Amino acid sequence: MSNQHKRLGEIVIIWIRTVWLRLLLAPVLGISFLVVWAAVVEADVYTNLVLPSPGEVAERWYELYADGLLWRHTEVTLYEVFFGLGYGVLVAFVTGYFIAKSRIVASLLTPYLVALQAVPIVAVAPLLIIWFGPETQSKVIICALLVFFPMLVNTVIGMRSIPPDLRDLLRSLQANPLETFWYLELPAALPVVIGGLKVSATLSVIGAVVGEFVSPNEGLGYLIATGRGNYDTPQVIATVLTLTALALLLYGLATLLEYALLSWQRAGNNGL
Amino acid sequence: MQSPMTRMTDAAAFLAVDNVSHTYAGPAGDVQALANVTFRVVRESFVCLVGPSGCGKSTLLRALAGLLPPSQGQVSLDTQPVTRPQRRIGIIFQKANLMPWRTVYHNLQLPLQISGVPARERQQRTEAMLTLTGLDGFAQAYPAELSGGMAQRVALGRALIHDPEVLLMDEPFGALDALTREQMSAELLRIWSRHRKTVFMVTHSISEAVLLADRVLVMSPRPGRIVFDLEIPLARPRNLELLHQPAFVSLTEKLRHNIRTS
Ligand SMILES: Nc1ncnc2c1ncn2[C@@H]1O[C@H](COP(=O)(O)OP(=O)(O)OP(=O)(O)O)[C@@H](O)[C@H]1O
Ligand SMILES: [Mg+2]
């Protein structure tokens, strides 16, 4: 091979590393998936009922969108996710804060919190629906319960990772508990807390759908349940994809928040 | 016993340590870190404490800061017992101990924010402190972008910015290389000559202690006691030239000898 060819090869490799990896690889994987999917349908491996073509799914998706059904149910699920995530994360943060601060609170609550985490949420969901009714309220609670644990664990870890010397500094400056929280504990724990938020954000969509499956009257989970009931596989797939997009959107928002709040982490590591 | 400690009358004492002992209770048994430590520090003087590793220097410093109530004895500042941390006392730790999420500017500002100093005045004082500590070009840098020496300058500025009367330092230059360390000592001399504070500094370096201090205390191995107390009568202002002068060398020799025999 000539030298020039080698040079060209290097340039291609660098180009792949810089541009492809960052911008194109994920879409390429997605498009390949669609192509394989379409090919499998074309080859009639499965009946149309089991596996409709990407085109059929897209068509059904557009129908659902055009008659307003998709947006109406997305709105319901979004509402549940928003409040479920909000309450879950807030209560988990406050609980985690006090568990990290006080040994008494920690030994009092830990066994119950672990027990709570050990119970499969799908199993308790019917109970919650009996208690809180079949409407959105119970689904918000199911969602909140699901996002609670990762957020709690990360808050405790984040709080415990605060350097004791910085605590001494704040003590020597006679900072009150509120100032200590605002100037030290919150910013120091934030990287780990936001890590928890990212996990919770994706779990929140699962939480809402679990509730909607157990008591299907509204929401994207309901749209999946009726799609299955009517042997409308395109509707099921279209709704699942919508849910995925929703989860990705939430994760993206959490990542954006991380990027905005933790800009200092990018300092001093030379852009790696 | 006729020691320099008893030479001083109580009236001249600003920082007073009386019979302080401390024992840490641990799962592997109790560790006595300090045994009957007593000394006085005159207002606006510079006192250094040297002693072997693990003898209780940091413990003593934390007791002086009001961060650690000693199991026995009393620390007082200006005749008031020190039972909890106070803003009149500034502390510098062995590591720079900066907040990685704050820029140099905002790290310097922290004590003023907590004391509720208005924004205008905060800005003026922070800018003055940037200049004093030679950090003018680095206001917007994050701690991750600083060298060890620069980080310690920020720590020094942060300890001075709310103008405490007492400055406690626990091996502030311990993590720096020898050259940077000397530079920082010279810096400290310059800054201290402009902002006279009562300084109590723990150090491992005998020459650093003699260069900086009016008085050097020597602590025994654990449990720590003050076993030697040496006045440093070298004239001020001092600078790094001093390191080679016979008077300086004989003082460091004297200290070295006493540490070895203690
Ligand atoms: N929180 C603690 N709990 C139990 N023992 C401790 C604690 N802090 C210090 N000690 C013990 O007390 C003794 C004195 O510790 P101290 O940190 O005061 O020593 P030091 O003179 O500052 O040492 P160095 O020069 O290495 O910094 C040591 O034996 C140490 O192990
Ligand atoms: Mg120490």
XYZ file of C-alpha atoms and ligand atoms in Angstrom:
566
model
C 0.000 0.000 0.000
C 1.348 3.428 -0.871
C 2.086 6.105 1.626
C -0.673 8.294 0.286
C -3.212 5.568 0.858
C -2.069 5.258 4.431
C -2.493 8.986 4.944
C -5.978 8.844 3.511
C -6.773 5.920 5.786
C -5.696 7.923 8.813
C -7.811 10.863 7.769
C -10.846 8.631 7.359
C -10.275 7.089 10.768
C -9.962 10.499 12.390
C -13.071 11.670 10.597
C -14.975 8.593 11.774
C -13.815 9.177 15.318
C -14.705 12.820 15.466
C -17.818 13.305 13.359
C -19.352 9.875 12.952
C -19.083 8.752 16.503
C -20.649 11.858 17.906
C -23.356 12.685 15.401
C -24.064 9.859 13.032
C -23.490 6.521 14.685
C -26.699 6.397 16.719
C -28.969 7.450 13.792
C -27.184 4.972 11.525
C -27.941 2.190 13.978
C -31.593 3.305 14.059
C -31.899 3.418 10.294
C -30.250 0.006 9.921
C -32.786 -1.321 12.377
C -35.646 0.090 10.292
C -34.165 -1.434 7.138
C -33.861 -4.888 8.738
C -37.395 -4.551 10.073
C -38.779 -3.654 6.642
C -36.837 -6.526 5.063
C -38.200 -9.037 7.571
C -41.785 -7.868 6.884
C -41.114 -7.975 3.142
C -39.901 -11.566 3.439
C -43.204 -12.529 5.131
C -41.496 -14.247 8.037
C -44.313 -13.227 10.370
C -47.968 -12.432 9.723
C -48.880 -8.791 9.472
C -50.738 -9.047 12.758
C -47.560 -9.968 14.580
C -45.219 -7.591 12.786
C -46.595 -4.737 10.687
C -44.225 -2.817 8.431
C -42.562 0.439 9.498
C -44.782 2.198 6.962
C -47.970 0.864 8.544
C -46.790 1.918 11.971
C -45.937 5.393 10.716
C -49.343 5.649 9.071
C -51.154 4.567 12.250
C -49.022 6.977 14.248
C -50.063 9.799 11.941
C -53.751 8.828 12.227
C -53.546 8.813 16.001
C -51.844 12.161 15.858
C -54.308 13.653 13.350
C -57.468 12.755 15.292
C -55.931 14.176 18.480
C -56.010 10.850 20.303
C -52.232 10.577 20.636
C -51.767 14.025 22.089
C -54.693 13.654 24.501
C -53.233 10.466 25.988
C -49.664 11.756 25.885
C -50.857 14.744 27.871
C -52.307 12.483 30.558
C -49.128 10.422 30.813
C -46.999 13.579 30.837
C -49.083 14.957 33.687
C -48.602 11.757 35.704
C -44.883 11.688 34.935
C -44.446 15.350 35.797
C -46.104 15.150 39.180
C -44.888 11.631 39.948
C -41.306 12.597 39.195
C -41.661 15.914 40.982
C -43.078 14.529 44.224
C -40.909 11.405 44.154
C -37.693 13.330 43.636
C -38.581 16.006 46.169
C -39.560 13.601 48.945
C -36.547 11.385 48.177
C -34.189 14.373 48.338
C -35.552 15.604 51.670
C -35.576 12.085 53.143
C -32.075 11.368 51.839
C -30.815 14.667 53.242
C -31.996 13.844 56.753
C -30.829 10.235 56.547
C -27.344 11.486 55.674
C -27.448 14.154 58.400
C -28.801 12.151 61.294
C -27.916 8.670 62.453
C -31.208 8.451 64.331
C -33.258 9.170 61.206
C -31.097 6.719 59.249
C -31.554 3.800 61.610
C -35.245 4.634 62.021
C -36.099 4.690 58.324
C -33.589 2.452 56.545
C -35.282 -0.934 57.193
C -38.634 0.362 55.935
C -37.156 2.023 52.871
C -35.304 -1.160 51.919
C -38.511 -3.154 52.431
C -40.355 -0.670 50.251
C -37.792 -1.117 47.512
C -37.949 -4.916 47.799
C -41.695 -5.001 47.058
C -42.371 -5.181 43.306
C -44.279 -2.074 42.398
C -46.470 -3.990 39.924
C -47.715 -6.099 42.822
C -48.716 -3.121 44.981
C -50.162 -1.114 42.133
C -53.651 -2.698 42.360
C -53.706 -1.917 46.072
C -52.805 1.701 45.434
C -55.578 1.915 42.867
C -58.061 0.540 45.402
C -56.901 3.133 47.930
C -56.461 6.189 45.770
C -59.004 5.547 43.019
C -58.611 4.569 39.375
C -57.852 8.100 38.192
C -54.568 9.960 37.797
C -53.866 10.365 41.518
C -52.993 6.717 42.064
C -50.785 6.741 38.961
C -48.872 9.751 40.188
C -48.258 7.871 43.422
C -47.084 4.700 41.627
C -44.742 6.805 39.516
C -43.431 8.642 42.597
C -42.763 5.365 44.400
C -40.777 4.045 41.473
C -38.525 7.087 41.122
C -38.076 7.446 44.880
C -35.343 4.919 45.536
C -32.598 5.808 43.050
C -33.010 9.445 43.969
C -32.844 8.638 47.681
C -29.713 6.511 47.365
C -27.942 9.119 45.274
C -28.865 11.920 47.651
C -27.452 9.984 50.609
C -24.246 9.125 48.718
C -23.863 12.711 47.493
C -24.344 14.153 50.963
C -21.905 11.714 52.547
C -19.215 12.536 50.003
C -18.836 16.118 51.266
C -15.233 16.687 52.472
C -15.116 17.095 56.281
C -12.642 19.969 55.921
C -15.220 21.976 53.983
C -17.754 21.282 56.712
C -15.218 22.589 59.250
C -14.706 25.681 57.122
C -18.435 26.439 57.125
C -18.581 25.773 60.860
C -15.683 28.159 61.449
C -17.550 30.802 59.460
C -20.544 30.212 61.722
C -22.827 29.362 58.816
C -26.344 28.466 59.950
C -27.963 25.217 58.703
C -29.638 26.984 55.789
C -26.378 28.631 54.663
C -24.533 25.340 55.065
C -27.136 23.713 52.832
C -27.065 26.434 50.206
C -23.334 27.117 50.050
C -21.967 23.646 50.701
C -24.300 20.663 50.839
C -26.435 21.338 47.795
C -23.624 22.203 45.340
C -21.320 19.478 46.688
C -23.960 16.755 46.418
C -25.394 17.996 43.131
C -23.332 15.885 40.686
C -24.451 12.648 42.338
C -27.997 13.934 42.889
C -28.359 14.783 39.209
C -27.106 11.291 38.389
C -30.041 10.008 40.439
C -32.393 12.397 38.668
C -31.366 10.972 35.289
C -32.195 7.430 36.391
C -35.441 8.602 37.975
C -36.470 10.506 34.843
C -36.505 7.355 32.728
C -38.100 5.287 35.492
C -40.904 7.813 35.826
C -42.275 6.886 32.397
C -42.310 3.231 33.413
C -44.119 4.143 36.632
C -46.882 5.989 34.836
C -47.398 3.182 32.320
C -47.508 0.514 35.052
C -50.351 2.454 36.658
C -52.149 2.836 33.350
C -51.875 -0.886 32.658
C -53.344 -1.849 35.993
C -56.175 0.647 35.657
C -56.497 1.465 31.961
C -58.749 4.439 31.435
C -56.464 7.137 30.027
C -52.868 7.715 28.979
C -50.399 6.047 26.641
C -50.561 2.820 28.668
C -54.300 2.781 27.976
C -53.641 3.300 24.258
C -51.341 0.249 24.292
C -53.901 -1.822 26.200
C -56.749 -0.983 23.770
C -54.446 -1.524 20.786
C -53.698 -5.011 22.022
C -57.386 -5.659 22.703
C -58.277 -4.676 19.125
C -55.396 -6.632 17.554
C -54.150 -3.231 16.376
C -50.430 -3.995 16.476
C -49.442 -0.814 14.588
C -51.109 1.225 17.343
C -49.225 -0.692 20.037
C -45.890 -0.145 18.326
C -46.612 3.497 17.537
C -47.503 4.138 21.193
C -44.438 2.296 22.483
C -42.282 4.462 20.253
C -44.009 7.568 21.568
C -43.262 6.429 25.121
C -39.636 5.846 24.216
C -39.427 9.325 22.767
C -40.927 10.676 25.987
C -38.354 8.863 28.123
C -35.551 10.102 25.881
C -36.875 13.633 26.101
C -36.901 13.509 29.896
C -33.416 12.051 29.988
C -32.284 14.745 27.577
C -33.748 17.456 29.808
C -31.972 16.015 32.844
C -28.714 15.926 30.869
C -29.247 19.526 29.821
C -29.780 20.479 33.447
C -26.569 18.658 34.342
C -24.707 20.481 31.601
C -25.989 23.849 32.783
C -25.492 23.340 36.523
C -22.223 21.436 36.508
C -20.264 23.523 34.018
C -17.483 23.745 36.608
C -16.781 20.027 36.152
C -15.585 20.736 32.642
C -12.914 23.139 33.952
C -9.337 21.953 34.053
C -9.753 18.617 32.265
C -8.821 19.918 28.828
C -12.080 19.184 27.105
C -11.961 15.416 27.540
C 10.115 26.086 86.267
C 11.358 29.283 84.701
C 10.135 28.977 81.118
C 9.343 31.703 78.618
C 5.670 30.803 79.083
C 5.616 32.169 82.573
C 7.521 35.305 81.615
C 4.473 36.790 80.075
C 1.779 38.360 82.173
C -1.782 37.319 81.498
C -2.732 40.851 80.544
C -0.599 40.692 77.411
C -2.077 37.343 76.357
C -4.547 37.435 73.477
C -4.857 33.733 72.873
C -4.566 31.656 76.038
C -4.380 27.881 76.257
C -4.761 26.542 79.786
C -4.077 22.950 80.698
C -5.638 21.550 77.555
C -5.735 17.772 77.284
C -7.589 15.742 74.751
C -8.351 12.043 74.435
C -10.040 10.539 71.395
C -12.315 7.634 72.203
C -12.025 5.014 69.480
C -13.204 1.431 68.962
C -9.584 0.244 69.319
C -9.186 2.062 72.635
C -8.586 5.638 73.705
C -5.877 7.766 72.141
C -4.511 10.594 74.210
C -3.503 13.322 71.747
C -2.758 16.253 74.070
C -1.514 16.357 77.653
C -1.694 19.555 79.701
C -0.831 22.033 77.021
C -0.440 25.559 78.332
C 0.824 28.666 76.554
C -0.023 32.254 75.731
C 0.119 34.155 72.478
C 0.553 37.941 72.399
C -1.708 39.986 70.142
C -0.402 40.422 66.603
C 2.474 38.046 67.113
C 3.385 35.135 64.884
C 3.803 31.800 66.652
C 4.817 28.541 64.990
C 4.321 25.060 66.380
C 6.612 22.229 65.304
C 6.589 18.621 66.393
C 6.757 15.027 65.159
C 3.988 13.583 63.041
C 0.933 12.442 64.958
C 1.826 14.301 68.152
C -1.424 16.243 68.343
C -0.724 19.484 66.457
C -3.897 19.383 64.388
C -5.872 18.441 67.464
C -4.552 21.516 69.252
C -5.352 23.714 66.271
C -8.916 22.419 66.107
C -9.286 23.126 69.813
C -8.007 26.688 69.260
C -10.518 27.135 66.450
C -13.394 26.033 68.647
C -14.060 23.128 66.276
C -13.168 20.536 68.897
C -14.068 20.927 72.570
C -11.037 19.528 74.424
C -11.731 16.855 77.032
C -9.983 19.045 79.605
C -8.765 22.590 79.987
C -9.747 25.792 78.279
C -8.882 27.967 75.319
C -9.652 31.658 75.509
C -9.453 34.494 73.078
C -9.240 38.008 74.450
C -10.285 36.614 77.879
C -13.462 35.032 76.419
C -13.578 31.204 76.508
C -13.628 29.668 73.038
C -16.323 27.013 73.137
C -17.481 27.129 69.535
C -16.181 28.371 66.177
C -15.995 32.133 65.756
C -15.661 34.529 62.893
C -12.815 36.312 64.691
C -10.731 33.245 63.871
C -9.738 32.394 60.298
C -8.444 28.940 59.412
C -6.238 27.573 56.668
C -6.080 23.835 56.226
C -3.310 21.599 54.928
C -5.083 21.112 51.615
C -6.365 24.297 50.010
C -9.885 23.045 50.721
C -11.534 25.164 48.037
C -14.995 24.609 46.623
C -14.468 23.083 43.166
C -17.769 24.497 41.880
C -16.819 28.090 42.651
C -14.381 30.258 40.731
C -11.414 31.809 42.534
C -13.454 35.005 42.822
C -16.395 33.274 44.440
C -14.227 31.104 46.666
C -12.651 34.257 48.051
C -16.079 35.768 48.579
C -17.595 32.938 50.569
C -16.888 34.296 54.093
C -18.332 37.688 53.112
C -21.499 36.095 51.739
C -22.012 34.174 54.942
C -21.397 37.278 57.048
C -24.017 39.102 54.978
C -21.718 41.796 53.583
C -23.554 43.842 50.907
C -22.747 42.988 47.275
C -20.972 46.281 46.500
C -18.585 46.013 49.399
C -18.082 42.314 48.732
C -16.945 43.065 45.230
C -14.503 45.746 46.357
C -12.986 43.580 49.052
C -12.706 40.557 46.776
C -10.931 42.580 44.133
C -8.536 44.002 46.718
C -7.833 40.483 47.968
C -7.172 39.229 44.427
C -4.510 41.888 44.100
C -3.026 41.300 47.541
C -2.625 37.566 46.921
C -1.333 38.019 43.368
C -4.303 36.294 41.754
C -5.449 39.146 39.532
C -5.511 37.156 36.287
C -7.236 34.159 37.834
C -10.509 35.540 39.164
C -12.611 33.424 36.819
C -10.520 30.228 37.065
C -11.872 27.147 38.805
C -9.757 25.368 41.471
C -9.150 22.474 39.043
C -7.254 24.918 36.849
C -4.890 26.145 39.576
C -1.460 24.949 40.669
C -1.023 23.897 44.282
C 0.653 27.200 45.181
C -2.089 29.291 43.585
C -4.773 27.237 45.325
C -3.067 27.921 48.662
C -3.015 31.647 47.834
C -6.772 31.488 47.378
C -7.077 29.698 50.705
C -4.964 32.425 52.331
C -7.075 35.148 50.741
C -10.278 33.445 51.814
C -9.019 33.217 55.409
C -8.062 36.914 55.432
C -10.969 38.450 53.553
C -13.352 38.844 56.472
C -10.495 40.324 58.459
C -10.306 37.876 61.380
C -8.157 38.834 64.337
C -6.572 35.408 64.589
C -5.259 33.266 61.771
C -4.790 29.552 62.431
C -2.844 27.566 59.875
C -2.358 23.812 59.810
C 0.688 23.071 57.659
C -0.605 25.400 54.979
C 2.328 24.774 52.657
C 2.811 21.113 53.525
C 1.558 19.887 50.168
C 3.793 22.185 48.111
C 7.233 21.567 46.634
C 10.242 23.155 48.368
C 10.598 26.038 45.932
C 6.929 27.047 45.924
C 6.972 26.665 49.664
C 9.716 29.254 50.090
C 7.913 31.624 47.757
C 4.721 31.219 49.754
C 6.587 31.910 53.007
C 7.899 35.142 51.524
C 4.376 36.013 50.353
C 3.014 35.323 53.788
C 5.640 37.603 55.362
C 4.708 40.375 52.949
C 0.970 39.988 53.529
C 1.342 39.670 57.276
C 3.412 42.857 57.430
C 0.476 44.683 55.851
C -2.318 42.952 57.738
C -1.041 42.288 61.219
C -2.906 39.371 62.728
C -2.274 37.044 65.601
C -0.979 34.004 63.757
C -0.660 30.468 65.032
C 0.845 28.143 62.470
C 1.632 24.446 62.519
C 4.549 23.437 60.308
C 6.916 20.563 59.722
C 9.694 22.823 58.537
C 12.039 24.253 61.134
C 13.524 26.845 58.778
C 10.034 27.962 57.770
C 9.154 28.354 61.455
C 12.265 30.431 62.212
C 11.843 32.561 59.109
C 8.237 33.462 59.902
C 7.745 33.389 63.635
C 8.351 35.616 66.636
C 8.272 32.473 68.707
C 8.496 28.764 68.018
C 6.879 26.131 70.237
C 8.068 22.539 70.122
C 5.708 19.706 70.905
C 6.685 16.290 72.259
C 5.622 13.013 70.640
C 2.078 11.913 71.509
C 0.570 12.788 73.888
C 1.605 16.279 72.845
C 3.042 18.672 75.410
C 4.946 21.890 74.836
C 8.537 20.975 75.629
C 10.433 23.965 74.281
C 9.610 27.579 73.644
C 12.055 29.675 71.669
C 11.926 33.429 70.994
C 13.101 34.357 67.497
C 14.691 37.791 67.956
C 15.518 38.313 64.263
C 14.700 41.795 63.004
C 11.767 42.452 60.671
C 11.054 42.919 57.851
C 12.532 39.548 56.998
C 13.052 37.952 53.629
C 14.515 34.784 52.128
C 18.062 36.249 52.398
C 17.856 35.465 56.076
C 18.042 31.722 55.409
C 21.822 31.939 54.981
C 22.719 34.193 57.892
C 24.580 32.779 60.926
C 21.981 34.019 63.436
C 19.273 32.178 61.508
C 21.294 28.989 61.203
C 22.155 28.903 64.899
C 18.472 29.288 65.814
C 17.439 26.406 63.549
C 20.264 24.284 65.007
C 19.082 25.017 68.498
C 15.536 23.964 67.614
C 16.717 20.833 65.836
C 18.738 19.833 68.867
C 15.769 20.305 71.187
C 13.424 18.328 68.979
C 15.885 15.450 68.850
C 16.295 15.331 72.617
C 12.635 15.755 73.447
N -10.878 11.970 64.938
C -9.947 11.205 65.535
N -10.320 10.073 66.191
C -9.413 9.295 66.797
N -8.107 9.563 66.861
C -7.655 10.672 66.251
C -8.558 11.547 65.549
N -7.846 12.573 65.039
C -6.563 12.339 65.409
N -6.445 11.204 66.128
C -5.207 10.656 66.705
O -4.670 11.636 67.573
C -3.264 11.731 67.415
C -2.881 13.169 67.070
O -3.429 13.493 65.808
P -3.174 14.891 65.114
O -3.881 14.869 63.818
O -3.531 15.976 66.062
O -1.606 14.837 64.893
P -0.673 15.871 64.101
O 0.376 16.305 65.025
O -1.473 16.920 63.467
O -0.043 14.911 62.997
P 0.518 15.327 61.549
O 1.783 16.063 61.758
O 0.750 14.004 60.891
O -0.547 16.131 60.882
C -2.881 10.746 66.340
O -2.358 9.585 66.968
C -4.162 10.412 65.638
O -4.167 9.074 65.227
Mg -1.903 17.415 61.414
